[in-house]
Short mmCIF file of C-alpha atoms (C1' of nucleotides) in Angstrom, two decimals:
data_model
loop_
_atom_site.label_atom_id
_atom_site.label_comp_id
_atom_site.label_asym_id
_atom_site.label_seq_id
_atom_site.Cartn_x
_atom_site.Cartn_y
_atom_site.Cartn_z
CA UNK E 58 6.22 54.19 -52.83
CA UNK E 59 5.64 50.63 -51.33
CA UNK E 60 3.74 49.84 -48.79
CA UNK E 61 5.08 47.17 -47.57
CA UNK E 62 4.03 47.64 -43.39
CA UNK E 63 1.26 50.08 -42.50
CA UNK E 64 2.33 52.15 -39.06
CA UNK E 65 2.00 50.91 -35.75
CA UNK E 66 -1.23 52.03 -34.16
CA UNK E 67 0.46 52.80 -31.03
CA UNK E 68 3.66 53.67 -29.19
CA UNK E 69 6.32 50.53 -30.12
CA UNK E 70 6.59 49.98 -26.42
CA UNK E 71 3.03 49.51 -26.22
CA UNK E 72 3.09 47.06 -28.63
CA UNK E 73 0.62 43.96 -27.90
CA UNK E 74 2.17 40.59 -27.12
CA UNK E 75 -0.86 38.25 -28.73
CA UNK E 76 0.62 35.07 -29.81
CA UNK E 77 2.45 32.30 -27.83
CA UNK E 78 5.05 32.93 -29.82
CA UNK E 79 5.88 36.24 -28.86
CA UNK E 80 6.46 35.50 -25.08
CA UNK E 81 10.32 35.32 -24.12
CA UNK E 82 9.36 33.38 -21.55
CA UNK E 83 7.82 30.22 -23.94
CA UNK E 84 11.45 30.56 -26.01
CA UNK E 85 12.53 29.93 -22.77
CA UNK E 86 10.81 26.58 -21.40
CA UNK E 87 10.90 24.95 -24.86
CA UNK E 88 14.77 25.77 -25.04
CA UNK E 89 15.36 24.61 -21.42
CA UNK E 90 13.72 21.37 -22.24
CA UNK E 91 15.38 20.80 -25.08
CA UNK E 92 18.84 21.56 -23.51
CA UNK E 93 17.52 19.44 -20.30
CA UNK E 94 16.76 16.54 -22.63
CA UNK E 95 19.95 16.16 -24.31
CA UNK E 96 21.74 16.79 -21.38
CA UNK E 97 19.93 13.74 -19.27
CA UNK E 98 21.14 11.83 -22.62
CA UNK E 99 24.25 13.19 -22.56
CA UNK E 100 25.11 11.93 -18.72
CA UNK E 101 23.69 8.55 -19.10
CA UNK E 102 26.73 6.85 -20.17
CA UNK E 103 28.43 8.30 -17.34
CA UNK E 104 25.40 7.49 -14.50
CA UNK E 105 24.53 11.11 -13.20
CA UNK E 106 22.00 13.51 -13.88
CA UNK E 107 22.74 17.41 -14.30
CA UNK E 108 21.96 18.01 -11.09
CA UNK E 109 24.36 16.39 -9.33
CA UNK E 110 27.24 17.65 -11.59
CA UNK E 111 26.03 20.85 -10.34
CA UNK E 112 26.71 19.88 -7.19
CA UNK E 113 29.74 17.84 -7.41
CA UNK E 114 31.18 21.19 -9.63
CA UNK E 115 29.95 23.70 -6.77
CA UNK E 116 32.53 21.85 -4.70
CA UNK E 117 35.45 21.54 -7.20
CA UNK E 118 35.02 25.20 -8.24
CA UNK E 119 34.66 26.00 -4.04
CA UNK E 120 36.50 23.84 -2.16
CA UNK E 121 35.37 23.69 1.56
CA UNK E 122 31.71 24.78 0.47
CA UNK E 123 28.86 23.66 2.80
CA UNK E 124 25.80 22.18 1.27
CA UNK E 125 23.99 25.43 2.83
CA UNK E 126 26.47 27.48 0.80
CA UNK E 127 25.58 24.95 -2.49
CA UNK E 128 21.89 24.89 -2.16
CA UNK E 129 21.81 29.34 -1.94
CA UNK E 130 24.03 29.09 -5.00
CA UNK E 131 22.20 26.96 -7.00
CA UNK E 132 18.30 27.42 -5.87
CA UNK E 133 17.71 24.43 -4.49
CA UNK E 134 16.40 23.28 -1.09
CA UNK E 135 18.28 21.71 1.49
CA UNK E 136 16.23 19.16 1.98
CA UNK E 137 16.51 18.10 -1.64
CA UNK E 138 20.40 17.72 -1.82
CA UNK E 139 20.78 15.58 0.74
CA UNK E 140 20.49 12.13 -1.65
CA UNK E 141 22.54 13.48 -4.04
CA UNK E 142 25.50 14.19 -1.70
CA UNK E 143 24.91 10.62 -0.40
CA UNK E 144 25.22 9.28 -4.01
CA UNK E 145 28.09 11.43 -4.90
CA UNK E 146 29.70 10.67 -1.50
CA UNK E 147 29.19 6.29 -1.57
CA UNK E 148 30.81 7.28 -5.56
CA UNK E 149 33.79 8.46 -3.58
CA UNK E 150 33.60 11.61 -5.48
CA UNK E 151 33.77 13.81 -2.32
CA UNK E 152 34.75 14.25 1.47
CA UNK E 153 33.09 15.58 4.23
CA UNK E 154 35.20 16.95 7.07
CA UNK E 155 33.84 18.89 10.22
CA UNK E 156 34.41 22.48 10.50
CA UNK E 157 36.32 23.69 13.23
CA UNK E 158 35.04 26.61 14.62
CA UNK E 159 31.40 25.66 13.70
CA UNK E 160 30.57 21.90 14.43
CA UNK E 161 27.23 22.34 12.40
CA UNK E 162 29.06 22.67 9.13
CA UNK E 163 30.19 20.35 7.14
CA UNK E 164 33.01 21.65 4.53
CA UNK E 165 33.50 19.25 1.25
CA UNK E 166 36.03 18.84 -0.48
CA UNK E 167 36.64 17.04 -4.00
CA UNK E 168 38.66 13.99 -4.22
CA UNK E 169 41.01 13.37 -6.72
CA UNK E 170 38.24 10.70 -8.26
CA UNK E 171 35.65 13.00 -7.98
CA UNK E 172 37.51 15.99 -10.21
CA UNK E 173 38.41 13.14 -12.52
CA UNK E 174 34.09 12.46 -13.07
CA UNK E 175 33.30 15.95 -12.95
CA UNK E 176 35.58 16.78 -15.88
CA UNK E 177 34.44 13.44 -18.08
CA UNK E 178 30.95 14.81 -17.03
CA UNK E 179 31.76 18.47 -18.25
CA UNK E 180 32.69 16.81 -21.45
CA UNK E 181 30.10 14.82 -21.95
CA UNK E 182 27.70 17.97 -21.88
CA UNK E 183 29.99 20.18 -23.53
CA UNK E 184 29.59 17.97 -26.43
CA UNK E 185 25.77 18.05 -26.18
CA UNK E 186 25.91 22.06 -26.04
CA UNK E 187 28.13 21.97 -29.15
CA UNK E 188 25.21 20.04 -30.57
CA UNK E 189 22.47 22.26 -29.23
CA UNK E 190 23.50 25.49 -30.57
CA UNK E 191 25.25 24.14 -33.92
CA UNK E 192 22.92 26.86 -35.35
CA UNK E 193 24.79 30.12 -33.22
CA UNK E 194 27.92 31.77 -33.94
CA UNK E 195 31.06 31.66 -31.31
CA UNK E 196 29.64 35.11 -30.73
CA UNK E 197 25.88 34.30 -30.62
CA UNK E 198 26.65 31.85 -28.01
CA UNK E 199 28.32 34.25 -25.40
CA UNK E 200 25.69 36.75 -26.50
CA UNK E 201 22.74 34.52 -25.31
CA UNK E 202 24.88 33.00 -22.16
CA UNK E 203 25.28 36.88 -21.11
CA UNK E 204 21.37 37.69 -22.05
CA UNK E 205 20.55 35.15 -19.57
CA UNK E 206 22.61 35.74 -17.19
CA UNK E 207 20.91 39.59 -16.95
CA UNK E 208 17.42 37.61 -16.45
CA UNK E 209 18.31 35.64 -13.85
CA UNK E 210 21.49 36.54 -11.88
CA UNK E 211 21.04 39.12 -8.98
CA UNK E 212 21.92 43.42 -9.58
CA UNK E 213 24.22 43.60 -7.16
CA UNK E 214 28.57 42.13 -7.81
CA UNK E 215 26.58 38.84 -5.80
CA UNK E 216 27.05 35.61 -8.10
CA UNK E 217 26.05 32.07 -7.95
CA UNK Q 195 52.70 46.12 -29.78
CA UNK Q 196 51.13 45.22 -25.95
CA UNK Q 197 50.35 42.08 -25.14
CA UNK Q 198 47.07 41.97 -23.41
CA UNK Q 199 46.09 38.40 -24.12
CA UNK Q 200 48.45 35.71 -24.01
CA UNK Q 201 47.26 32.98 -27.37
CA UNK Q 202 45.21 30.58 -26.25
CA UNK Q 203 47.43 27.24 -26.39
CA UNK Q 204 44.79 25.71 -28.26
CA UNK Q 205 42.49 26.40 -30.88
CA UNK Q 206 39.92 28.60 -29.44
CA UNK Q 207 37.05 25.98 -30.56
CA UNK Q 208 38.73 23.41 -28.08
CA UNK Q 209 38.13 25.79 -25.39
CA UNK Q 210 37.65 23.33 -22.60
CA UNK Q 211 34.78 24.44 -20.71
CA UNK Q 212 35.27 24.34 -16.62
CA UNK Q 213 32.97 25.64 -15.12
CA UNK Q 214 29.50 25.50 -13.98
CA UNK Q 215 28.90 28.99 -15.23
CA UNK Q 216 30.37 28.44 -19.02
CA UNK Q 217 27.87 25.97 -19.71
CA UNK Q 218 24.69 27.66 -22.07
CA UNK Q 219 22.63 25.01 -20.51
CA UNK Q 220 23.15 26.11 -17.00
CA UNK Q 221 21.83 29.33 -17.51
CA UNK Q 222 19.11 28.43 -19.99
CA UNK Q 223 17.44 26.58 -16.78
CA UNK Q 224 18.50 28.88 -14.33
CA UNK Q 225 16.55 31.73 -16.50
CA UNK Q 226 13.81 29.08 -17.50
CA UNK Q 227 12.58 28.80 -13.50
CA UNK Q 228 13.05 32.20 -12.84
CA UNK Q 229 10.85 32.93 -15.69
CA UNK Q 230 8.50 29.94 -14.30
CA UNK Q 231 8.09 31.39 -10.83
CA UNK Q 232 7.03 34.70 -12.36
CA UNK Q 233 4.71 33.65 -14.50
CA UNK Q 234 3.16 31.62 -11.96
CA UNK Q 235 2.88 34.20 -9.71
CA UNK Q 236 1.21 36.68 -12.18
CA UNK Q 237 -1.69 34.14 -13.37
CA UNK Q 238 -2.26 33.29 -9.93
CA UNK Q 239 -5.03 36.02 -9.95
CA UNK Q 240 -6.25 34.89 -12.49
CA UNK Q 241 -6.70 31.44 -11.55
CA UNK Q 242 -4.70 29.64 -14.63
CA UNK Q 243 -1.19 28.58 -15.28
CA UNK Q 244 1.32 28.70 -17.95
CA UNK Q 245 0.27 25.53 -19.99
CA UNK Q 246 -3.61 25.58 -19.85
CA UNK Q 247 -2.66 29.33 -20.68
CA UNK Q 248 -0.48 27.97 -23.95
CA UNK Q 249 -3.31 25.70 -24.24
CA UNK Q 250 -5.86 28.06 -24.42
CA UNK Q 251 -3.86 30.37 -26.64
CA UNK Q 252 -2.38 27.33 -29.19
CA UNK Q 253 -6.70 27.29 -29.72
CA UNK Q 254 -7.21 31.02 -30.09
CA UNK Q 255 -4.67 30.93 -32.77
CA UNK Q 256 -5.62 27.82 -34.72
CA UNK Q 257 -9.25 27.75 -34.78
CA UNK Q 258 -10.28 24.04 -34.94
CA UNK Q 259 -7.01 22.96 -33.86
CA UNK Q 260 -6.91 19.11 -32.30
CA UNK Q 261 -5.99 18.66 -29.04
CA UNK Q 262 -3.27 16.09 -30.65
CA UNK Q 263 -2.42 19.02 -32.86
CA UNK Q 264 -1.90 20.98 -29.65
CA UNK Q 265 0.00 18.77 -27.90
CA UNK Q 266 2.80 18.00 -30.79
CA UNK Q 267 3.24 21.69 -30.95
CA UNK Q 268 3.61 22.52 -27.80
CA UNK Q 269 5.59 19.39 -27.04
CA UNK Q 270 3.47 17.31 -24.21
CA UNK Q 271 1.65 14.05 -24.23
CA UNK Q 272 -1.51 13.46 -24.62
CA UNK Q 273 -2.55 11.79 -21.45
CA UNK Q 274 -1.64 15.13 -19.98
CA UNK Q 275 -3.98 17.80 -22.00
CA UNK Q 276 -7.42 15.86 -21.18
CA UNK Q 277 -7.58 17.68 -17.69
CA UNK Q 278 -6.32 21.13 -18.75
CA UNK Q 279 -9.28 20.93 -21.43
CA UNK Q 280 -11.57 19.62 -19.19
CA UNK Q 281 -11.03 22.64 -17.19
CA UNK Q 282 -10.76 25.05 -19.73
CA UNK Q 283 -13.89 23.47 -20.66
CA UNK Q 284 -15.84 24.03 -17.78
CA UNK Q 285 -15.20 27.68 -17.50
CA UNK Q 286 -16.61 28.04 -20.83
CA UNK Q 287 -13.21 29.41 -22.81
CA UNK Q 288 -13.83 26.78 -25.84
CA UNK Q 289 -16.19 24.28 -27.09
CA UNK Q 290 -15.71 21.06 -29.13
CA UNK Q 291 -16.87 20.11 -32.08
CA UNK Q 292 -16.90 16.91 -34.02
CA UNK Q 293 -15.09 16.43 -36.84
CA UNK Q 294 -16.92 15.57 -40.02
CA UNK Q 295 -15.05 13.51 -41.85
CA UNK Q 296 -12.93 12.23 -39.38
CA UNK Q 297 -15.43 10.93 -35.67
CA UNK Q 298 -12.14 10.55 -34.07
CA UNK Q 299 -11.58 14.03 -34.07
CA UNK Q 300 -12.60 17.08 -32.20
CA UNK Q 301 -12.11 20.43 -33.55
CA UNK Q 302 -11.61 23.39 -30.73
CA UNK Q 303 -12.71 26.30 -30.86
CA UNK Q 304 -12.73 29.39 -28.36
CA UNK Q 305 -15.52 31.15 -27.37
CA UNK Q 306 -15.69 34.65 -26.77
CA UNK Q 307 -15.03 34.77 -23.31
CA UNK Q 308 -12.04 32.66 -23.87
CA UNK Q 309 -10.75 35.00 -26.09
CA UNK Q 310 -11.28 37.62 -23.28
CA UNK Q 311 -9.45 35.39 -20.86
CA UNK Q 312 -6.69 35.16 -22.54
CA UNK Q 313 -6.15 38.48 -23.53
CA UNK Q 314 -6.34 39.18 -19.66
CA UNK Q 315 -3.36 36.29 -19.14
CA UNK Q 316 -1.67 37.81 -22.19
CA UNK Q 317 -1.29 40.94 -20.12
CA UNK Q 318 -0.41 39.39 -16.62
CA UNK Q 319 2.19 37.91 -17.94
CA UNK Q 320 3.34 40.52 -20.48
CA UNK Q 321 3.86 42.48 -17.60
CA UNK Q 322 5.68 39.92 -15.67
CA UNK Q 323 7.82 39.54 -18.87
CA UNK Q 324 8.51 43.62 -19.05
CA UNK Q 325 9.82 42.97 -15.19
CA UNK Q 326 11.98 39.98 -15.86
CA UNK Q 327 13.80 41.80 -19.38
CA UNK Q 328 14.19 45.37 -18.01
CA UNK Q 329 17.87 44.86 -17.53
CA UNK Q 330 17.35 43.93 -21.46
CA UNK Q 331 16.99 46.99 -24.26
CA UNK Q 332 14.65 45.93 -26.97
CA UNK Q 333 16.82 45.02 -29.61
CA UNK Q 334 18.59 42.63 -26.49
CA UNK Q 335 14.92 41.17 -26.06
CA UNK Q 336 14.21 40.68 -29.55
CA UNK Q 337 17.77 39.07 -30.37
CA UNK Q 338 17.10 37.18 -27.27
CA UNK Q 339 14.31 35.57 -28.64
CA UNK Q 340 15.33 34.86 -31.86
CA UNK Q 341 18.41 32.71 -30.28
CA UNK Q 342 16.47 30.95 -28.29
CA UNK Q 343 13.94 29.77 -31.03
CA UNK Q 344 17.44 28.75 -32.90
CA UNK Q 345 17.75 26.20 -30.30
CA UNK Q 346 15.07 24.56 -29.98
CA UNK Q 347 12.83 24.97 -33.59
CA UNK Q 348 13.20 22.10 -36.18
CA UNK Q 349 15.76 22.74 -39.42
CA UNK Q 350 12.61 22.93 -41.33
CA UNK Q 351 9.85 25.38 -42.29
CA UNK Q 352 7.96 23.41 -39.48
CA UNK Q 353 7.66 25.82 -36.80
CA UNK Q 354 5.10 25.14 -33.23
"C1'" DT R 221 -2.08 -1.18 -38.77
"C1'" DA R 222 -2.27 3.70 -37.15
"C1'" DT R 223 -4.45 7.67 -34.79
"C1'" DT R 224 -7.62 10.12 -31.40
"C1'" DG R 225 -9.18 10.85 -26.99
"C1'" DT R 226 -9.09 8.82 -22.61
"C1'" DT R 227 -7.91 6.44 -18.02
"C1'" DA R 228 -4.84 4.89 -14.70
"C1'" DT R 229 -0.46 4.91 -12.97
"C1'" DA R 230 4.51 5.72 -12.20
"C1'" DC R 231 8.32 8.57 -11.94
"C1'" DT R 232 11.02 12.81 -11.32
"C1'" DC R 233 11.66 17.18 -9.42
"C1'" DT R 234 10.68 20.41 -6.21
"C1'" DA R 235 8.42 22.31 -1.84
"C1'" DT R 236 7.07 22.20 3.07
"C1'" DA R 237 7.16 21.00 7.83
"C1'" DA R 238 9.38 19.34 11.56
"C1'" DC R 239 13.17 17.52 14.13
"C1'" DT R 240 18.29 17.64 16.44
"C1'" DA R 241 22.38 19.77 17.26
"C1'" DT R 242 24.79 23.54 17.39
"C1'" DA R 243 25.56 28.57 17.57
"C1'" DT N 292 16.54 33.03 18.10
"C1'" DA N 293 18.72 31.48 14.05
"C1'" DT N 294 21.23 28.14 11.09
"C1'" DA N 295 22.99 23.30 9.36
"C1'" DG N 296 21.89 18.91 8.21
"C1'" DT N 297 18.36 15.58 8.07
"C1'" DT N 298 13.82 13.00 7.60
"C1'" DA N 299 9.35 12.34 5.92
"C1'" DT N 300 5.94 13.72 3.00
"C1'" DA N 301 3.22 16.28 -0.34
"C1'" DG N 302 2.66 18.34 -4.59
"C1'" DA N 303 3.29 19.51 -9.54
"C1'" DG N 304 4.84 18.11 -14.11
"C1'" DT N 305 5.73 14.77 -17.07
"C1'" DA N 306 5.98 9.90 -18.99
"C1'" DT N 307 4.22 5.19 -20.04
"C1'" DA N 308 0.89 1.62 -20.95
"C1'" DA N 309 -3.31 0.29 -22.22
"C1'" DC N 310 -8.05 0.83 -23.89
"C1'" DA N 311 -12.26 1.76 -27.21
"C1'" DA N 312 -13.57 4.08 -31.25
"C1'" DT N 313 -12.44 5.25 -35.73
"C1'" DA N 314 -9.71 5.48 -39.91
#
DNA sequence: TATTGTTATACTCTATAACTATA
DNA sequence: TATAGTTATAGAGTATAACAATA
């Protein structure tokens, strides 16, 4: 009979992660870059970054959202969106409008401009992510969009 | 015969994607910083982080290896690697060696108690890994992985 | 002319600390 | 006291340009 693999030494779960190559993690970074890359391409034409088509989506998917609310969804730090809301805002891309019952929040809400960009933007990186993963079936695809989505999305029915 | 699904009005590969959440790329990085912060976190006792770690690790598996050679394969310039060798250096975890028929180069190799370092960052963040894919079975992990090199690895035989 | 290793520097992204106003 | 929005600043990671030595 062939021999073509000798046994595992040791339990399968035990098995030693020894090259670079091996770590999910590095799979990770390199494909992140490469998506990040082609996506900073992508949105040139169109003068934004992916970042602030996050945040210009955040409010078109949740209308009235505070920049609180968009910063816990999307990991960021307060501190860090305030520029981009002043870019998106001067772009006329969304309003600001004082919430009643609380006068430290402000809600946003798209304007018809702004949910005009945000879906030339979405196509603009849809077409890169067509590109990126020419190489996966339909099925692959929502495979690896649901693998990640266990890695980084919280147990609980909580989403962001 | 119950109608579940209503047809798509479109060809299902026109799907237009909407939403923050559809988009591959989204979650990629989302999964990508978790994965970050965790490995960060679990070299932290050992003093090192993930690229002099890939550094040290791209030289334990290609003896001799250049630190140009490094850098293409792991995707960074240059400029960037002479500190993380430098440091690497210091603590003794390879040596240099000039090239002989080429002065420009130097040829890296690890030294023994580089070899024991990195087994010891191997298993940090092994574990770290174990934590951030228990939500995954094995054959998820493994599939995982394989999708995610399909992204970013050239056509080619070429792999880094 | 091209490549290696190197220095210096700039830029982007993210993190922290503190402030004010409101609650 | 806790949170929202803001400012200023610091840090890490990465990118660019140029250099001397070598091919």
């Amino acid at each position: 009979m062939p021999l073509e693999k000798t046994q595992p030494e040791q339990d399968p779960e035990d098995a030693k992660i020894c090259r670079l190559q091996d770590l999910v993690g590095y799979h990770l970074r390199r494909a992140s870059v490469f998506d990040l890359q082609g996506a900073v391409s992508a949105l040139e034409p169109a003068n934004t970054r992916p970042v602030p088509m996050s945040v210009l989506l955040s409010i078109i998917e949740t209308p009235g959202i505070s920049s609180a609310e968009i910063c816990r969804a999307l990991g960021m730090q307060r501190a860090n969106i305030v520029p981009i809301l002043a870019e998106l805002e001067e772009r006329g891309l969304f309003l600001r409008e004082a919430d009643e019952s609380d006068q430290r929040i402000q809600r946003l809400f798209p304007t018809r401009r702004g949910e005009e960009e945000a879906a030339a933007w979405l196509a603009l990186v849809s077409e890169h992510e067509r590109s990126m993963l020419r190489r996966l079936t339909a099925e692959e695809q929502t495979e690896l969009r649901r693998l990640l989505a266990k890695i980084w999305q919280e147990d609980g029915p909580k989403q962001g």
